Coordinates of C-alpha atoms and ligand atoms in Angstrom, one line a residue:
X1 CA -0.9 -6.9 11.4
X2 CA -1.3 -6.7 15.0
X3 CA 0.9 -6.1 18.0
X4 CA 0.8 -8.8 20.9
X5 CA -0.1 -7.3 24.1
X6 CA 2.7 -5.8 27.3
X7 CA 3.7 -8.5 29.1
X8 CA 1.0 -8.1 32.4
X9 CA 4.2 -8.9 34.6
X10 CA 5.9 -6.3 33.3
X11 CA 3.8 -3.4 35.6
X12 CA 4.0 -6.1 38.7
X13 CA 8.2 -6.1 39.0
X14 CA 8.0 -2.2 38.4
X15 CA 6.3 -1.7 41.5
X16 CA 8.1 -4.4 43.7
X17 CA 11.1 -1.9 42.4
X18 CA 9.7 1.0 43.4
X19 CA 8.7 0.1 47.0
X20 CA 12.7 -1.3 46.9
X21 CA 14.1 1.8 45.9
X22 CA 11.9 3.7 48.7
X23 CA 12.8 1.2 51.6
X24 CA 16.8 1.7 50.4
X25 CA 16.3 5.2 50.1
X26 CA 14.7 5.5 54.1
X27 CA 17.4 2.6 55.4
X28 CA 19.9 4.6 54.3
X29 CA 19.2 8.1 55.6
X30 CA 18.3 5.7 59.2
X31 CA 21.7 4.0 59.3
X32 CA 23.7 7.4 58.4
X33 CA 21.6 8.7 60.7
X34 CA 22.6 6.3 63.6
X35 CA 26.3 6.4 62.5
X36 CA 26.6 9.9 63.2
X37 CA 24.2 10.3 66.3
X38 CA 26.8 10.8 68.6
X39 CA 28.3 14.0 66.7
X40 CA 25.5 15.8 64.9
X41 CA 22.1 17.2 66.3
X42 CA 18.8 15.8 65.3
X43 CA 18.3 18.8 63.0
X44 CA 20.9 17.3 61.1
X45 CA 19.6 13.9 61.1
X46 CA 16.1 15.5 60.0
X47 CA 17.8 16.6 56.6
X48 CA 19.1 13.1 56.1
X49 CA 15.3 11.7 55.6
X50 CA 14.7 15.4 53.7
X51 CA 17.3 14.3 51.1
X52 CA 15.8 10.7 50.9
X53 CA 12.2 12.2 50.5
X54 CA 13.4 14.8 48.0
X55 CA 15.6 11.9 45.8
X56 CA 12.3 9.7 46.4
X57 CA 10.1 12.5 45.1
X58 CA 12.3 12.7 42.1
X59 CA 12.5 9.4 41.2
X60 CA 9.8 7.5 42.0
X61 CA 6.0 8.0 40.9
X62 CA 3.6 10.5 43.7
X63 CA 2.0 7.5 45.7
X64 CA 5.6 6.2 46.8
X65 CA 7.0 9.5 47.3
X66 CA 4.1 10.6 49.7
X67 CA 4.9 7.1 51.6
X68 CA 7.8 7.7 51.8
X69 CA 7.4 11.1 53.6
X70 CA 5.1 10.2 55.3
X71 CA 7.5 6.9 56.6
X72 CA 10.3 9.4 57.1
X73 CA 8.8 11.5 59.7
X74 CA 8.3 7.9 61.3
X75 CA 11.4 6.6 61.1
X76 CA 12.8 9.7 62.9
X77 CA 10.6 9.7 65.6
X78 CA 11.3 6.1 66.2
X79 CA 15.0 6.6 65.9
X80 CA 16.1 9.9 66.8
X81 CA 13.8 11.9 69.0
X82 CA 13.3 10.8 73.1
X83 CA 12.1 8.2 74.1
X84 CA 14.3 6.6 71.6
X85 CA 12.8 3.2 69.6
X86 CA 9.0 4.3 70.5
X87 CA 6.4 6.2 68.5
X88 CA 6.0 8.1 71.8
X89 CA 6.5 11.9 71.7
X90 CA 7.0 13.6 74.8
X91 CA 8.5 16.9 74.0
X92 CA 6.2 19.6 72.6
X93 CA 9.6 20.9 71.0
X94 CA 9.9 17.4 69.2
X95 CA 6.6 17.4 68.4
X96 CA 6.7 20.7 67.0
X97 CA 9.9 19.6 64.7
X98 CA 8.1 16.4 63.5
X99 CA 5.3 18.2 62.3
X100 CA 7.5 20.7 60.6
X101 CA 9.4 17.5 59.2
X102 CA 6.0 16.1 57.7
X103 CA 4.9 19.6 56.3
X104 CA 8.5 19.5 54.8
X105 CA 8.5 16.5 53.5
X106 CA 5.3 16.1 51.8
X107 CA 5.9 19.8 50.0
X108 CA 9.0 18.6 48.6
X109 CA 7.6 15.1 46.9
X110 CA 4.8 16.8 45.2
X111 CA 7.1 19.6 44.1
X112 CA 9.3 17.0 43.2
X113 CA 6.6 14.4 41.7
X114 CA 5.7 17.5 39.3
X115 CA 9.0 18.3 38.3
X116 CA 9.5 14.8 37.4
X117 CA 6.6 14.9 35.4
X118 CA 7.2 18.2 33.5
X119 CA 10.7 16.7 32.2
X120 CA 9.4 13.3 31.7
X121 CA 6.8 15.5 29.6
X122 CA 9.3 17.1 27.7
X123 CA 11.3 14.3 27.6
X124 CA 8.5 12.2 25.8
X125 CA 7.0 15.3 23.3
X126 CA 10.9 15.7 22.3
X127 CA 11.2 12.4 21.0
X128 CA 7.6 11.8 19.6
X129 CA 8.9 15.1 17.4
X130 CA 12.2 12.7 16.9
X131 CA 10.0 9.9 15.4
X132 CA 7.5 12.0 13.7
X133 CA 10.6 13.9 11.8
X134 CA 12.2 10.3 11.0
X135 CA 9.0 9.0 10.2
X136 CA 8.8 11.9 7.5
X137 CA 11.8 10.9 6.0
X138 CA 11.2 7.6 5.9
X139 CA 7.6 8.3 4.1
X140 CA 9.0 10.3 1.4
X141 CA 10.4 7.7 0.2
X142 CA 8.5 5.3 0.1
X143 CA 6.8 4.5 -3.1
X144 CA 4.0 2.0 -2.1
X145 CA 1.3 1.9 -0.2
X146 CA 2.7 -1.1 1.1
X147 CA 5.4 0.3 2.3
X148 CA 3.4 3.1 3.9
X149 CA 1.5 0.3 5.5
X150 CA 4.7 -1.4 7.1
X151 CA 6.3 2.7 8.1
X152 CA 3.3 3.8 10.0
X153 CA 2.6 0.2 11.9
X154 CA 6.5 0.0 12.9
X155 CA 6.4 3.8 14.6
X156 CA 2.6 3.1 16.0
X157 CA 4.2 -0.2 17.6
X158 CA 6.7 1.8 19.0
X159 CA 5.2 4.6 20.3
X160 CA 2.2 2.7 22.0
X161 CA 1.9 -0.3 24.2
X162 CA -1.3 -1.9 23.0
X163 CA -1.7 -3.7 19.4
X164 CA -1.8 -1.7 16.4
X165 CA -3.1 -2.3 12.8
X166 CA -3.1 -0.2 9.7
X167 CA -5.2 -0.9 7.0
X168 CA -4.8 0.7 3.6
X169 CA -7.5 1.5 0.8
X170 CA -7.0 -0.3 -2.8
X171 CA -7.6 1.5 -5.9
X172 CA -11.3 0.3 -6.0
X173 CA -11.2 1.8 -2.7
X174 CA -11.1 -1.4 -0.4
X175 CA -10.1 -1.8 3.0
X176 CA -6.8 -3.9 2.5
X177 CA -7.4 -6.1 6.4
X178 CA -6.6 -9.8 7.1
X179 CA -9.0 -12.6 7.0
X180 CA -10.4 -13.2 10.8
X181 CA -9.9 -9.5 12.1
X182 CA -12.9 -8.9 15.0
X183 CA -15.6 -7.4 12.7
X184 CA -16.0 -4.3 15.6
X185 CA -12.3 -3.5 14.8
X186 CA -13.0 -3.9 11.0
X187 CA -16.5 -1.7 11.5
X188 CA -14.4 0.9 13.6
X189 CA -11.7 1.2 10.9
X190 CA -14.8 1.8 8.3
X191 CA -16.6 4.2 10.2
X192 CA -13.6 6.2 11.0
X193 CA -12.8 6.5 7.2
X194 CA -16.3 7.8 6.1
X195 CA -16.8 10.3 8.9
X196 CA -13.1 11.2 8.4
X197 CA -12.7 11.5 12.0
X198 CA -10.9 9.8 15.3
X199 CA -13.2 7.4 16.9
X200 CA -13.1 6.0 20.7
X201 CA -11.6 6.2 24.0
X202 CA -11.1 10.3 25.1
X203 CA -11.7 11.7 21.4
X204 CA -16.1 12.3 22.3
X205 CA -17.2 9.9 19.9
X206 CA -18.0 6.6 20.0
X207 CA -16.3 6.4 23.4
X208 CA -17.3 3.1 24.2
X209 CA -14.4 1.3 22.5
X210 CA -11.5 0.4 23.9
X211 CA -9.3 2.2 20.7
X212 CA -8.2 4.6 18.7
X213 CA -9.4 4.5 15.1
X214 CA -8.0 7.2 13.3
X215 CA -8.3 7.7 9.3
X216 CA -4.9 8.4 7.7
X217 CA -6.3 11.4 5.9
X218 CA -5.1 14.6 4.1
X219 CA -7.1 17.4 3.0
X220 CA -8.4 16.4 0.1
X221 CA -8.2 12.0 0.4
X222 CA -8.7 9.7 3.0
X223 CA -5.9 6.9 2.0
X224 CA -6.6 4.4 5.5
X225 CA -6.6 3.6 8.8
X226 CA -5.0 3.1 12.2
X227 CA -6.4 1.0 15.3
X228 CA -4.6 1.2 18.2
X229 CA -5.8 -0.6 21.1
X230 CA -5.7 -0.6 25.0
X231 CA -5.4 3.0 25.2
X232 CA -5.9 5.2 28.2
X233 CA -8.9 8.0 27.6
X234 CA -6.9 10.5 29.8
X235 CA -3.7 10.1 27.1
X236 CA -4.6 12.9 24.9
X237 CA -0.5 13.5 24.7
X238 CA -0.6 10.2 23.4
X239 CA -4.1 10.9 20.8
X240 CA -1.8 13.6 19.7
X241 CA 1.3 12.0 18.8
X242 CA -1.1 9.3 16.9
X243 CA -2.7 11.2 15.2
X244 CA 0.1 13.4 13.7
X245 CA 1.6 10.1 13.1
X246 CA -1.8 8.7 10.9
X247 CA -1.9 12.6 8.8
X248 CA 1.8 11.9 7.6
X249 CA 0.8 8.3 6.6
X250 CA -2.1 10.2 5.0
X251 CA -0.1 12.9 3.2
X252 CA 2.1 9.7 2.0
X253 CA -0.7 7.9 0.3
X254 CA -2.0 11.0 -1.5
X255 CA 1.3 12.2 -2.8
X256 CA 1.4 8.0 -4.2
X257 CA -2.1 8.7 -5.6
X258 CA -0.9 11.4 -6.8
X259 CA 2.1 10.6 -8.5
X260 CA 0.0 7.7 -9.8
X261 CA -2.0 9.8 -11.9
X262 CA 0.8 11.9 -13.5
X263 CA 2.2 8.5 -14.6
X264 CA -1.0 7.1 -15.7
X265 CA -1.5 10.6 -17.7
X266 CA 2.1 11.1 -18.8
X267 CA 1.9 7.3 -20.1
X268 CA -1.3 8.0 -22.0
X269 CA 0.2 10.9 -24.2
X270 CA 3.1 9.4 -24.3
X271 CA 0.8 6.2 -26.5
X272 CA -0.7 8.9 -28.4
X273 CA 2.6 10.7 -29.2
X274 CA 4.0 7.0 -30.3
X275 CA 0.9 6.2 -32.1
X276 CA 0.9 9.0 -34.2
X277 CA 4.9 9.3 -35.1
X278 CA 4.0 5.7 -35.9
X279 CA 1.3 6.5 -38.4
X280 CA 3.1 9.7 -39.7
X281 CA 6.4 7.1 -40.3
X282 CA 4.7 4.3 -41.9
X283 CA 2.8 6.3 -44.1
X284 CA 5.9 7.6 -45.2
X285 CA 7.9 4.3 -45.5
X286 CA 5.0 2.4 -47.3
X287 CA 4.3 5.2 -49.9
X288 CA 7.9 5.7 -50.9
X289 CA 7.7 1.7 -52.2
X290 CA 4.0 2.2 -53.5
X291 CA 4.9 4.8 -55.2
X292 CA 7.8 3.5 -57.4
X293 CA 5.5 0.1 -58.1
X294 CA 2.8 1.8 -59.3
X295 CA 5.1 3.8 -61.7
X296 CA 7.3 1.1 -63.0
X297 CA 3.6 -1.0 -63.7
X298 CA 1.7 2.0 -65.3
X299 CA 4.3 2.4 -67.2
X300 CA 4.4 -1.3 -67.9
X301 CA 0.8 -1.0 -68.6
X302 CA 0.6 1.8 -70.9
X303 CA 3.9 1.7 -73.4
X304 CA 4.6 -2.0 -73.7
X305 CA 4.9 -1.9 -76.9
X306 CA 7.2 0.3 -76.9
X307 CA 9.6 -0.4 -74.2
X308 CA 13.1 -2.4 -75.3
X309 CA 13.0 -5.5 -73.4
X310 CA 15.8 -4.5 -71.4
X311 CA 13.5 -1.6 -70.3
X312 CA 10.4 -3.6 -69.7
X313 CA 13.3 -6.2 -67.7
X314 CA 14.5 -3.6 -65.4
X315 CA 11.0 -2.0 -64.6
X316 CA 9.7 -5.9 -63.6
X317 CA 12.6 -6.3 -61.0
X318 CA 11.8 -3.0 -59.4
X319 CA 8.2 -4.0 -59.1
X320 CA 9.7 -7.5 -57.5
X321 CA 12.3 -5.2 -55.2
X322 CA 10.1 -3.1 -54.2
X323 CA 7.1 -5.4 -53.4
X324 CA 9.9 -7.4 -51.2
X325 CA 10.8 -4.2 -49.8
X326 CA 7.3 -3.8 -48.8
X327 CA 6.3 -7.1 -47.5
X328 CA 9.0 -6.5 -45.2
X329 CA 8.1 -3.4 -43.9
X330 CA 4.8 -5.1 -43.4
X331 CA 6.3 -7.7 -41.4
X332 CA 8.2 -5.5 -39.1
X333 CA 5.0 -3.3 -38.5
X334 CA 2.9 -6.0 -37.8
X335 CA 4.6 -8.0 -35.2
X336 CA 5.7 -4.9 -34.0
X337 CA 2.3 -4.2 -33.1
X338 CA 1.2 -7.6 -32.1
X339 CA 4.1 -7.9 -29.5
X340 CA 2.3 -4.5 -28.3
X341 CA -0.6 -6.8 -27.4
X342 CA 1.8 -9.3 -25.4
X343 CA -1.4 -11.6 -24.9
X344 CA -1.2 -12.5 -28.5
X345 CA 2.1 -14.1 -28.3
X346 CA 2.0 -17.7 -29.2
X347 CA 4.6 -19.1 -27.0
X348 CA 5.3 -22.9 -27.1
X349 CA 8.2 -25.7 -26.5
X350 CA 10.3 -25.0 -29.4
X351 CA 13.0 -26.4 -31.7
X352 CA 15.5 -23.9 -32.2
X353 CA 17.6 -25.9 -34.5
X354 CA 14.0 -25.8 -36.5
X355 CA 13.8 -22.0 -36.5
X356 CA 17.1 -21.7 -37.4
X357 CA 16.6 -24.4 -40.7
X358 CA 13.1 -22.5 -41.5
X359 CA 15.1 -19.2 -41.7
X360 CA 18.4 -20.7 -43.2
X361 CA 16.0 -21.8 -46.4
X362 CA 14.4 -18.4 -47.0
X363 CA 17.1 -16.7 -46.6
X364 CA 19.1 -18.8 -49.4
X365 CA 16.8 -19.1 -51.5
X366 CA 16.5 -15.4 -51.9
X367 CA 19.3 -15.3 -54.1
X368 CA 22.7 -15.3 -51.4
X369 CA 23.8 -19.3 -51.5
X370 CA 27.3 -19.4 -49.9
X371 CA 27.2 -16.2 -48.4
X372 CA 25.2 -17.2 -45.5
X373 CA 26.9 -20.3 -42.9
X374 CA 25.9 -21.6 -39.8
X375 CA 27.4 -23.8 -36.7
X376 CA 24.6 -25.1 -34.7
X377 CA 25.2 -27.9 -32.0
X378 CA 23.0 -30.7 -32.0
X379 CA 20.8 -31.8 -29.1
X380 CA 20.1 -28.3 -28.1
X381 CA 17.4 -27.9 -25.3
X382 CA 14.1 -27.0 -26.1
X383 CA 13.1 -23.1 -25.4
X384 CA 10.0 -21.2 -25.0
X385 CA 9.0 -19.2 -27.8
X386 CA 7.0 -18.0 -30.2
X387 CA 8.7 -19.4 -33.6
X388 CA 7.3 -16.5 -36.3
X389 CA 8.6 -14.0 -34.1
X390 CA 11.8 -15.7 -33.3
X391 CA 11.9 -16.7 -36.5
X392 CA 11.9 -12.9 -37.9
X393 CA 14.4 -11.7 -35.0
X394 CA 17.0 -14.2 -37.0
X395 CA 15.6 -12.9 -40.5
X396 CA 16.1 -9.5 -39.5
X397 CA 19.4 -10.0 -38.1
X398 CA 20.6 -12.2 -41.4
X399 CA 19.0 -9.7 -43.7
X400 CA 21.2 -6.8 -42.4
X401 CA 24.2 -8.7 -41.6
X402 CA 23.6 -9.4 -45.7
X403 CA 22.4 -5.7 -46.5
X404 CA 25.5 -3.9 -44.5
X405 CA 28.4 -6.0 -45.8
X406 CA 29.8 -7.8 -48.6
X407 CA 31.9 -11.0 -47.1
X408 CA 30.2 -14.5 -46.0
X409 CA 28.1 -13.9 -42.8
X410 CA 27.7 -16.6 -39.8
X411 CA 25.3 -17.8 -37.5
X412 CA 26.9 -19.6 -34.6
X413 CA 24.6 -21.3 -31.6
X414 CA 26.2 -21.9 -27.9
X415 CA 23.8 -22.7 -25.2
X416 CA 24.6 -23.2 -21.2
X417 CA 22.4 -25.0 -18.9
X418 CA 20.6 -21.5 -18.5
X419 CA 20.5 -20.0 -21.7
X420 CA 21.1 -20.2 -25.6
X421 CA 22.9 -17.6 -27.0
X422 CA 22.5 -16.7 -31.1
X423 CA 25.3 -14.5 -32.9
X424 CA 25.2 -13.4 -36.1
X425 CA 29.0 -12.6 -37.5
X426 CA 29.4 -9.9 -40.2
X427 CA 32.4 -8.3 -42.1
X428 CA 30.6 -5.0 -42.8
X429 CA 31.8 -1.6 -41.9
X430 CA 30.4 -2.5 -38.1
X431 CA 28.6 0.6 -36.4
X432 CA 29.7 4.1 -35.5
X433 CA 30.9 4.5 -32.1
X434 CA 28.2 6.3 -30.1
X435 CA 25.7 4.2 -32.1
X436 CA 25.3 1.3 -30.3
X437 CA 22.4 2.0 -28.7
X438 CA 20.5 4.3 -30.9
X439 CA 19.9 1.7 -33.5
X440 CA 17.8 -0.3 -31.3
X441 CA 15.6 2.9 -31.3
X442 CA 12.4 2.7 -33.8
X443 CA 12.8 4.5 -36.6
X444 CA 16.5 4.9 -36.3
X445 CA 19.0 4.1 -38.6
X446 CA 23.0 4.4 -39.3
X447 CA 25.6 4.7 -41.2
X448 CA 23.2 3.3 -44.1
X449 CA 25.7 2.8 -46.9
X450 CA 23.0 4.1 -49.1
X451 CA 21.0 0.8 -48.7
X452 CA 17.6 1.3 -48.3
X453 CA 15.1 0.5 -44.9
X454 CA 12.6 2.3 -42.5
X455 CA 14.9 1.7 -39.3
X456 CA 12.5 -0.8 -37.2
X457 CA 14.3 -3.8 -37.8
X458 CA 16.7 -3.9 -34.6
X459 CA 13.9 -2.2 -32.6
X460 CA 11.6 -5.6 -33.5
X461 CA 14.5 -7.4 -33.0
X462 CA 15.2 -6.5 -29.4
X463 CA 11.6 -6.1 -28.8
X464 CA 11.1 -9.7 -29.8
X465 CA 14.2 -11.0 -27.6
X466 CA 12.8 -8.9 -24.4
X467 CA 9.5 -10.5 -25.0
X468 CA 11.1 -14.1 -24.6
X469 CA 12.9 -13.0 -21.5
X470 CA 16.4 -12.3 -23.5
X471 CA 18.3 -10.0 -24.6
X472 CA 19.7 -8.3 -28.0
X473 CA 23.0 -6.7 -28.0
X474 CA 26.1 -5.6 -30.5
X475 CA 29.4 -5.9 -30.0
X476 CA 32.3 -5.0 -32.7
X477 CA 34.3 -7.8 -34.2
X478 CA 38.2 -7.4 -33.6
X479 CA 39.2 -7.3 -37.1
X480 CA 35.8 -5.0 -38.4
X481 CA 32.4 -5.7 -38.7
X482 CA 29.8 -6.5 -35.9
X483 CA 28.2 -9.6 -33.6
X484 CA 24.7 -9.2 -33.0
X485 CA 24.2 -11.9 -30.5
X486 CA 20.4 -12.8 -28.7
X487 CA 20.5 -14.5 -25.5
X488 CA 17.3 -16.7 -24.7
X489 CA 16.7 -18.3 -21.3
X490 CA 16.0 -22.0 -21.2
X491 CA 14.0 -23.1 -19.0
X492 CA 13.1 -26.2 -16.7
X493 CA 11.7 -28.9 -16.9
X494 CA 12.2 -29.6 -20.7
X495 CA 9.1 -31.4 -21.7
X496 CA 11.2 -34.7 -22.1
X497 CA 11.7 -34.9 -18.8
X498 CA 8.4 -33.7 -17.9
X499 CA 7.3 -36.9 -19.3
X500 CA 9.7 -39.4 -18.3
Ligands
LIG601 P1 17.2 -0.5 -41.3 O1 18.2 -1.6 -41.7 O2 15.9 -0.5 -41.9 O3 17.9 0.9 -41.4 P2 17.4 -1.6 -38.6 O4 16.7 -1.3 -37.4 O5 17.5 -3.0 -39.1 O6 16.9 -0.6 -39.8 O7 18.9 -1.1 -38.4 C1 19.2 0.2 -37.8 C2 20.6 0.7 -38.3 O8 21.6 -0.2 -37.7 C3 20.8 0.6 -39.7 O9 20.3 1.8 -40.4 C4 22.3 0.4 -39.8 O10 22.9 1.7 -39.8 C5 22.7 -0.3 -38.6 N1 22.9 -1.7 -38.8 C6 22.0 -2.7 -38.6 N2 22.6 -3.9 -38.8 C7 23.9 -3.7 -39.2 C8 25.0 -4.5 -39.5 N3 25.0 -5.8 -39.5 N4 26.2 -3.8 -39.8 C9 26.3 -2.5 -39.7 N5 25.3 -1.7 -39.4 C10 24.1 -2.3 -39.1

């Protein structure tokens, strides 16, 4: 971004002030003067245009002061010494005096003209170390580059007159400009970055542009840079102040590289920790099943004849249990994994009344008629979604609703204009306090009541809901047992009226 230019009359009504404030300063040592002529000598009246000169010297920049010395000595010649109202000196005493008077004068306004300047000095470097120390609080926390971006072009616009831009580098290492910048100001901001060095006016190289162009660099990274234009060679107070103002901006951008590594690191091992609890837990989960199957069938297999029928019964239905068990576990693990991959979801205008039918059915006709009842509203908006995965959020939520009590479980629908909300009503022993949250965690289960599971139901469950832009929770019923309710947005337009 670039800063629009001083206003050019802004230097023009500066001086008209100046030469105002000189003129008031001489007319009013002149008319004090003439008020008192009749009582005071013209030593006296000489110190009257030595206290305008030395407030003029004080105030005003060195050119006007030396006028106004300079217009002094004049004045009193004019007015005070004889012959009165002439430029004429006849006196050598007079004379003597007016010289004097001059001598005076002029000492005082460049004494004074470099006092003025050593406090405006000091005035200036005390609060360029204001804004660099509020710019270094500011910095630290920021936590783009962006934001960098926007610090270090609001405190260049303020400490310098001329437009400013700062440019960041991307990751790929890019200059981050606007379309249309001059291409001189784009090659200044490039050339500055490689050599790593302030470029232009005063600074020895390249010294034919009109600008700054200093690289926002630390010592090991160069992050950007500034251009700051119309600037004076002789400024190097001003070179300074920028350039402290580009190494903070620098430092800024590094610590953000910086701390962009230790995330991109700490996420990486943090994958390979989760990969391989995942592994060492499946592995675990799937052989416990495995296991009992291929005992109950070798031994199926091998003493047939010999089993009672009762026997050979009871082995059969742990083969079915436990294959059910394991398809599952399957299940879970795999869409857990696929919503890793959150290309892969399918996500489409979707029926929920459909979903909820499709799950009803399987879930009945797994042996549980009656136990499982449902209020659904009819007309219910479409929702994006991916209907397997929705489909086994509700599953999952049924199946433990099912698993962790004993009465008749509900599923109730409500929906809003902005979302659709899916509660699934148990009896059961509800969860421990202190729990709530925990058993969204993989791998972690409850208060089990001895039934069986791997403890990555709820954490596909909420998973799935986050992945349609809802949200899984648990509450506890008044009178015992638990709501697990999933909110889903809705969203507009519905397809219907897409295509009316
Ligand atoms: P799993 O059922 O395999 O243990 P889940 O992730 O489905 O794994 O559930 C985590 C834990 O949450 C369970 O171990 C159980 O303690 C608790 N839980 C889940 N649903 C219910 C429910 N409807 N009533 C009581 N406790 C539940």
């Amino acid at each position: 971004m670039v800063t629009p230019a001083a206003p050019a009359g802004r230097a023009t009504s500066a001086r008209t002030r100046h030469w105002l404030w000189a003129a008031a300063l001489l007319a009013a040592a002149t008319l004090v003067g003439l008020a008192l002529d009749d009582y005071v000598s013209l030593a006296s009246e000489a110190m009257l245009y030595v206290l305008a000169v030395a407030i003029a010297a004080y105030t005003l920049p060195r050119a006007y002061s030396l006028v106004c010395a300079v217009a002094a000595v004049a004045l009193l010649n004019y007015f005070f010494t004889a012959p009165r109202f002439t430029f004429r000196v006849d006196d050598q005493d007079n004379l003597f005096s007016l010289f004097a008077l001059l001598g005076v004068a002029l000492t005082i306004s460049s004494l004074g003209t470099s006092v003025r300047r050593e406090t405006e000095r000091a005035r200036l470097n005390a609060s360029r170390a204001r804004e660099l120390q509020e710019l270094a609080t500011e910095l630290a926390s920021a936590t783009t580059a962006g934001k960098v971006d926007v610090l270090v072009q609001q405190h260049l616009e303020r400490a310098f007159v001329g437009p400013c831009l700062v440019a960041v580098l991307d990751a790929d290492g890019c200059l981050q400009v606007q379309a249309g910048l001059p291409a001189v100001v784009h090659d200044g901001l490039r050339a500055c970055i490689r050599e790593g060095r302030t470029l232009g006016r005063g600074t020895g190289r390249w010294p034919g542009l009109d600008a700054w162009y200093i690289p926002m660099r630390s010592d090991e990274h160069t992050g950007g840079a500034a251009c700051i234009q119309n600037v004076s060679a002789y400024d190097q107070g001003g070179l300074e102040h920028a350039n402290a103002i580009c190494a903070l901006a620098g430092q800024a951008l590094w610590r953000l590289k910086l701390a962009a590594a230790v995330h991109d690191a700490e996420e990486e091992s943090q994958w390979h920790r989760a990969q391989s609890t995942f592994l060492a837990a499946i592995s675990h989960d799937f052989r416990t099943p495995l296991a009992a199957i291929m005992g109950a069938a070798s031994s199926l297999q091998t003493q047939w004849q010999k089993l009672a029928p009762a026997e050979q019964d009871r082995l059969l239905r742990t083969i079915v249990g436990e294959s059910s068990h394991l398809a599952r576990l399957t299940d879970n693990t795999l869409q857990l994994v696929r919503l890793e991959n959150a290309g892969e979801l399918r996500m489409d205008w979707e029926s929920i009344e459909e979903i909820i039918g499709s799950v009803l059915a399987r879930v009945r006709a797994r042996g549980v008629p009656g136990r499982v009842t449902s209020a659904v509203p009819p007309n219910l908006p479409l929702i994006k979604a991916d209907p397997v995965l929705l489909a086994q959020l509700l599953e999952n939520l049924l199946e433990n609703a099912l698993k962790y009590s004993r009465d008749v479980v509900e599923l109730q629908v409500q929906a809003d204009v902005s979302q659709i909300r899916i509660s699934v009503h148990d009896r059961g022993d509800g969860i421990a306090a202190g729990d709530e949250v925990a058993i969204f965690e993989p791998y972690r289960r409850g208060d089990t009541s001895g039934q069986r599971g791997a403890g990555l139901g709820l954490a596909l469950c909420r998973a799935i809901a986050r992945a349609h832009g809802g949200e899984l929770s648990v509450t506890a019923r008044p009178d015992g047992g638990s709501t697990f309710a999933v909110k889903l947005p809705i969203e507009y337009p519905q397809p219907a009226a897409e295509f009316a």
